[in-house]
PDB file of C-alpha atoms and ligand atoms in Angstrom:
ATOM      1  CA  UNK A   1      15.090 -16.499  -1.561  1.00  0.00           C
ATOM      2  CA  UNK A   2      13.535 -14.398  -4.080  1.00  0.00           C
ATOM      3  CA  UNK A   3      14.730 -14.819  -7.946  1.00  0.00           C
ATOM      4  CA  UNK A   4      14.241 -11.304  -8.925  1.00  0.00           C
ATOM      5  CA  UNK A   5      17.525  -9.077 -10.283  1.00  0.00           C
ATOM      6  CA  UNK A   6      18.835  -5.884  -8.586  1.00  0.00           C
ATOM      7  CA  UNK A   7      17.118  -4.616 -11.487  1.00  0.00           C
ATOM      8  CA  UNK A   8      13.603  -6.454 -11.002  1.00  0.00           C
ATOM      9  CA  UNK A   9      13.806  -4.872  -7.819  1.00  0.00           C
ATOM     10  CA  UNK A  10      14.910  -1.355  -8.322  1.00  0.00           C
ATOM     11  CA  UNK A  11      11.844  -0.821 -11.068  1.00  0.00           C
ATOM     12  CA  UNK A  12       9.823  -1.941  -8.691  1.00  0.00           C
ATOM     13  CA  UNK A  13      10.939   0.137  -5.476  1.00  0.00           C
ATOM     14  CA  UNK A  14      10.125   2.862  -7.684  1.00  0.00           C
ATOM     15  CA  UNK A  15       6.511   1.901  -8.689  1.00  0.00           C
ATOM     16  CA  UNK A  16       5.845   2.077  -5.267  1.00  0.00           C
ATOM     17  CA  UNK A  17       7.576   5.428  -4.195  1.00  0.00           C
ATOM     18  CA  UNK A  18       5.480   6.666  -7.366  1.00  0.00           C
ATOM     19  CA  UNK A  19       2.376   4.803  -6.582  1.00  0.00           C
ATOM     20  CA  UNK A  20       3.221   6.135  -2.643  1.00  0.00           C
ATOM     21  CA  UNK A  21       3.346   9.442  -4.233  1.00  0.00           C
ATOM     22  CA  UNK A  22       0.417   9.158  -5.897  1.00  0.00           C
ATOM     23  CA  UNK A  23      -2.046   8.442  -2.983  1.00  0.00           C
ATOM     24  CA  UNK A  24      -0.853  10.913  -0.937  1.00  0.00           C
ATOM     25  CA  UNK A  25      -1.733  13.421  -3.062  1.00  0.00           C
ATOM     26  CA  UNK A  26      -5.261  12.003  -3.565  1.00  0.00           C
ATOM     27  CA  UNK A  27      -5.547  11.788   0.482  1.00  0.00           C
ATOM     28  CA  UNK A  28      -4.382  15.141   1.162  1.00  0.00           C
ATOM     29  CA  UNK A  29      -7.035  16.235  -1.503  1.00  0.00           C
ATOM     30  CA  UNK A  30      -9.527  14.312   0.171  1.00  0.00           C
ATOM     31  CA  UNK A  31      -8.833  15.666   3.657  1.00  0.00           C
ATOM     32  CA  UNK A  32      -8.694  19.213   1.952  1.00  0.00           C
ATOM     33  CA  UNK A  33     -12.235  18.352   0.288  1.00  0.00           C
ATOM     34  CA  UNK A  34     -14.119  18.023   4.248  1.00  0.00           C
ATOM     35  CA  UNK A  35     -12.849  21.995   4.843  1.00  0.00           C
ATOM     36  CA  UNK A  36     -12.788  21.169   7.954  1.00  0.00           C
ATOM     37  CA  UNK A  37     -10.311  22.444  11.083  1.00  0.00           C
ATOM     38  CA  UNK A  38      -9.368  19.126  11.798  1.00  0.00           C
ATOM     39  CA  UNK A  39      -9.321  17.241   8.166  1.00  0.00           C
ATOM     40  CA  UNK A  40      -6.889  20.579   6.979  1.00  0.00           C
ATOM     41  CA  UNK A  41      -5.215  20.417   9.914  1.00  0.00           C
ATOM     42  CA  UNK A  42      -4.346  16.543   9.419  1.00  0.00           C
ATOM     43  CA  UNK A  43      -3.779  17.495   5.423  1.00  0.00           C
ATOM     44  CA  UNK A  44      -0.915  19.698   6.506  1.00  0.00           C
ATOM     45  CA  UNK A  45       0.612  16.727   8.962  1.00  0.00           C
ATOM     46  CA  UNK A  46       0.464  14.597   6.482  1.00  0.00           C
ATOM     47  CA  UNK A  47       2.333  16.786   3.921  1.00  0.00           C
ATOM     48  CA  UNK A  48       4.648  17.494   6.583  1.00  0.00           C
ATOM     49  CA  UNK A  49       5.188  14.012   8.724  1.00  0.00           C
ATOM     50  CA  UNK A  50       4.104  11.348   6.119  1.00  0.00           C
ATOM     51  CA  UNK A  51       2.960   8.161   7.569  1.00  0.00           C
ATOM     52  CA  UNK A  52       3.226   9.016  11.050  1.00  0.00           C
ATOM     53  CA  UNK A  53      -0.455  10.417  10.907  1.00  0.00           C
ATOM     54  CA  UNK A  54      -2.115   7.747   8.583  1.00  0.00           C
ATOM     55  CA  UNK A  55      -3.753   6.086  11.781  1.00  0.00           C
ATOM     56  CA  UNK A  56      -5.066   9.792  12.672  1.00  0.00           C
ATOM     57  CA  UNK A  57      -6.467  10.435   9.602  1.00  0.00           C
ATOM     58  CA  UNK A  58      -8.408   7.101   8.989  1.00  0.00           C
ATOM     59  CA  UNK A  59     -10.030   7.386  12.717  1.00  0.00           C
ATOM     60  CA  UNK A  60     -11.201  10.765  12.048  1.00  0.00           C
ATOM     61  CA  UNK A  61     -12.313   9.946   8.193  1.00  0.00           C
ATOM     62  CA  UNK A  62     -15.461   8.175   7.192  1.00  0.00           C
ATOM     63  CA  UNK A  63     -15.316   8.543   3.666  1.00  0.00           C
ATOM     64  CA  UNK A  64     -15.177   5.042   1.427  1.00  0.00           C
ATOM     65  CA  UNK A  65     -12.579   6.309  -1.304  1.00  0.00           C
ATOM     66  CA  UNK A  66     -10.609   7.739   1.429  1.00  0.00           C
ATOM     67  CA  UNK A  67     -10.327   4.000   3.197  1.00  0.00           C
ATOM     68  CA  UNK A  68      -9.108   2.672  -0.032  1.00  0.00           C
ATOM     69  CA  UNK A  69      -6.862   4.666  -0.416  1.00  0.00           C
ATOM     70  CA  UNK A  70      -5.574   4.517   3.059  1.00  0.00           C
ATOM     71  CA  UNK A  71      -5.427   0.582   2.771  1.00  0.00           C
ATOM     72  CA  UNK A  72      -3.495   0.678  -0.250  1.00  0.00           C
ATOM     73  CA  UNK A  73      -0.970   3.267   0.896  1.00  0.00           C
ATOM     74  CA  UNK A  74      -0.325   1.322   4.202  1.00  0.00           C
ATOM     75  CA  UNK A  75       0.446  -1.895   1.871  1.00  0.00           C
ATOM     76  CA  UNK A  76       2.308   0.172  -0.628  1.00  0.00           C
ATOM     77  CA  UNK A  77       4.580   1.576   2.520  1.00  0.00           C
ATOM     78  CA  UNK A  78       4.471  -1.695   4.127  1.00  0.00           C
ATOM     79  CA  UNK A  79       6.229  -3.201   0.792  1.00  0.00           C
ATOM     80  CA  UNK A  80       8.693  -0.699   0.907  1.00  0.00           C
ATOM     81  CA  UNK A  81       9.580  -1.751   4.364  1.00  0.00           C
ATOM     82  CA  UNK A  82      10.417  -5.162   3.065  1.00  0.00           C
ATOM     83  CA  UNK A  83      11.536  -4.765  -0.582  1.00  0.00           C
ATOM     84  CA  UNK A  84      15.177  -5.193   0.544  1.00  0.00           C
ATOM     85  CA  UNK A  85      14.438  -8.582   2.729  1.00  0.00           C
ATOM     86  CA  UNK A  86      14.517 -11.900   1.283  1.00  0.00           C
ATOM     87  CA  UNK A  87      10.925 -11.899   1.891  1.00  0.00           C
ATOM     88  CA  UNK A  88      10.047  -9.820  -0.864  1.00  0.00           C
ATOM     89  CA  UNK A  89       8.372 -11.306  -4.020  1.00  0.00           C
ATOM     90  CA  UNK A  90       7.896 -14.147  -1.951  1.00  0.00           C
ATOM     91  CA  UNK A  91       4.410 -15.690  -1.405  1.00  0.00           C
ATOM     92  CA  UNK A  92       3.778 -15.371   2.652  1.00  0.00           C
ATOM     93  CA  UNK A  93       1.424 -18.585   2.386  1.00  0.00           C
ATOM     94  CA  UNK A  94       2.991 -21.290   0.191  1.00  0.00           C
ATOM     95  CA  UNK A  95       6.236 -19.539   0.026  1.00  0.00           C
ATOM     96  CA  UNK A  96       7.005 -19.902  -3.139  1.00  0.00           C
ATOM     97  CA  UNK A  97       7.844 -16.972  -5.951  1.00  0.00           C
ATOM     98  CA  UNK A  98       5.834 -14.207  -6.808  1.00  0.00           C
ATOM     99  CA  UNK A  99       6.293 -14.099 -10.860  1.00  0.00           C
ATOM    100  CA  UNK A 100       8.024 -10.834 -11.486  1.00  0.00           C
ATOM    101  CA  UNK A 101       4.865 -10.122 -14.611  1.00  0.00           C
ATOM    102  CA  UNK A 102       2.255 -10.254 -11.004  1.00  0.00           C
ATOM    103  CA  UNK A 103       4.737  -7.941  -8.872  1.00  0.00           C
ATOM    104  CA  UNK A 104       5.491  -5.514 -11.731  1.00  0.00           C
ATOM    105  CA  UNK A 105       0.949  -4.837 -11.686  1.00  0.00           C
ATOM    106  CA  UNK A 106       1.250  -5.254  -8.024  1.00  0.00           C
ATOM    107  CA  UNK A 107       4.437  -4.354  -6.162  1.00  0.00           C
ATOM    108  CA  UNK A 108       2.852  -4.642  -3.020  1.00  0.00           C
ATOM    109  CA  UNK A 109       1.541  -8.454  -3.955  1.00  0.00           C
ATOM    110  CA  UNK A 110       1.997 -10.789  -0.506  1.00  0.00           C
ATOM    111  CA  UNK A 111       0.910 -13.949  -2.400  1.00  0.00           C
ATOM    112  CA  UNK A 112       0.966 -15.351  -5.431  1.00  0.00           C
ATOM    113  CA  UNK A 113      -2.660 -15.959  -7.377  1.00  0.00           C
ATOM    114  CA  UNK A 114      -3.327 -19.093  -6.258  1.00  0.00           C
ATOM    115  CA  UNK A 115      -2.906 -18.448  -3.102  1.00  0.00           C
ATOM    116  CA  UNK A 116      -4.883 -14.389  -2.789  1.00  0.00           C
ATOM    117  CA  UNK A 117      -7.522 -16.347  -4.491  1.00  0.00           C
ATOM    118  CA  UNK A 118      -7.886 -18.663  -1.805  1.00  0.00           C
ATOM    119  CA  UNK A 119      -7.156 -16.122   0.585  1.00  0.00           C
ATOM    120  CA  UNK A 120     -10.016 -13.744  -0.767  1.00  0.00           C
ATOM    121  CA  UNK A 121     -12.572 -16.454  -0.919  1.00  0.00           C
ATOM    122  CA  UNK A 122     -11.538 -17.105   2.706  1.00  0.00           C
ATOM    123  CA  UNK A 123     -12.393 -13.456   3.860  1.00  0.00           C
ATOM    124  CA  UNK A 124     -15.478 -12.775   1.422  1.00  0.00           C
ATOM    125  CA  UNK A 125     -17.345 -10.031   2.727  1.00  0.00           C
ATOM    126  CA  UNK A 126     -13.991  -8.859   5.105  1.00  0.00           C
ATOM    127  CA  UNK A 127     -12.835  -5.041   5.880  1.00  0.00           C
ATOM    128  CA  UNK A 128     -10.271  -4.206   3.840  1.00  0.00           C
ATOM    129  CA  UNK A 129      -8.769  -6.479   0.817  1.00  0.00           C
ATOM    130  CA  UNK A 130      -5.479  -6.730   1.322  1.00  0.00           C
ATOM    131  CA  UNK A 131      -3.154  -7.068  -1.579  1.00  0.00           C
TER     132      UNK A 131
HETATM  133 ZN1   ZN B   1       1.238 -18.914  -2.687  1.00  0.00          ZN
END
């Protein structure tokens, strides 16, 4: 079970919805940027549906800012998902508790240091890094 307050939690729910809020705008931008039929008319799905299109937009995108972007929005939705569960805030490899000062610079944080260190060093040279 996690050890962070209603509080803890709440200020962090809303650094995501901010930071959520936040990348959207800079991936409708960058869709808008191509001026393309297809990149505008995934902008305007996006503005309108949200998530639903995120998959659509990174197959038809090839554009490295974009990707990082994309990656960190899917983990930044992907914590919202879970910010309610017992899960959240704690590490998914060595279970143990996420220190509130590490979740407050990264809300969407699956492991503690120790264990995204290991985790990175693991995957060195992989796609995406995941948070
Ligand atoms: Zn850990």
């Amino acid at each position: 079970m996690s050890q962070l307050t209603l509080e803890q939690r709440k200020s962090l729910e809303q650094a995501l919805r901010v930071r959520s809020i936040v990348l959207r705008g800079e991936i409708t931008a960058a869709l808008r940027q191509q001026d393309t039929p297809e990149t505008a008319h995934l902008a305007n799905r996006f503005e309108e549906t949200g998530d639903d299109v995120l998959a659509d937009i990174e197959l038809s995108l090839d554009i490295a800012s974009v990707e990082r972007d994309m990656g960190e929005l899917r983990s930044v939705v992907e914590a919202l998902g879970r910010i309610d569960s017992p899960g959240y805030g704690i590490c998914s490899d060595c279970d143990a508790a996420i220190p509130f000062a590490r979740l407050q610079a990264e809300p969407a944080a699956r492991r503690c240091v120790a264990c995204q260190e290991r985790h990175e060093h693991s995957h060195a040279g992989g796609t995406h890094s995941s948070l």
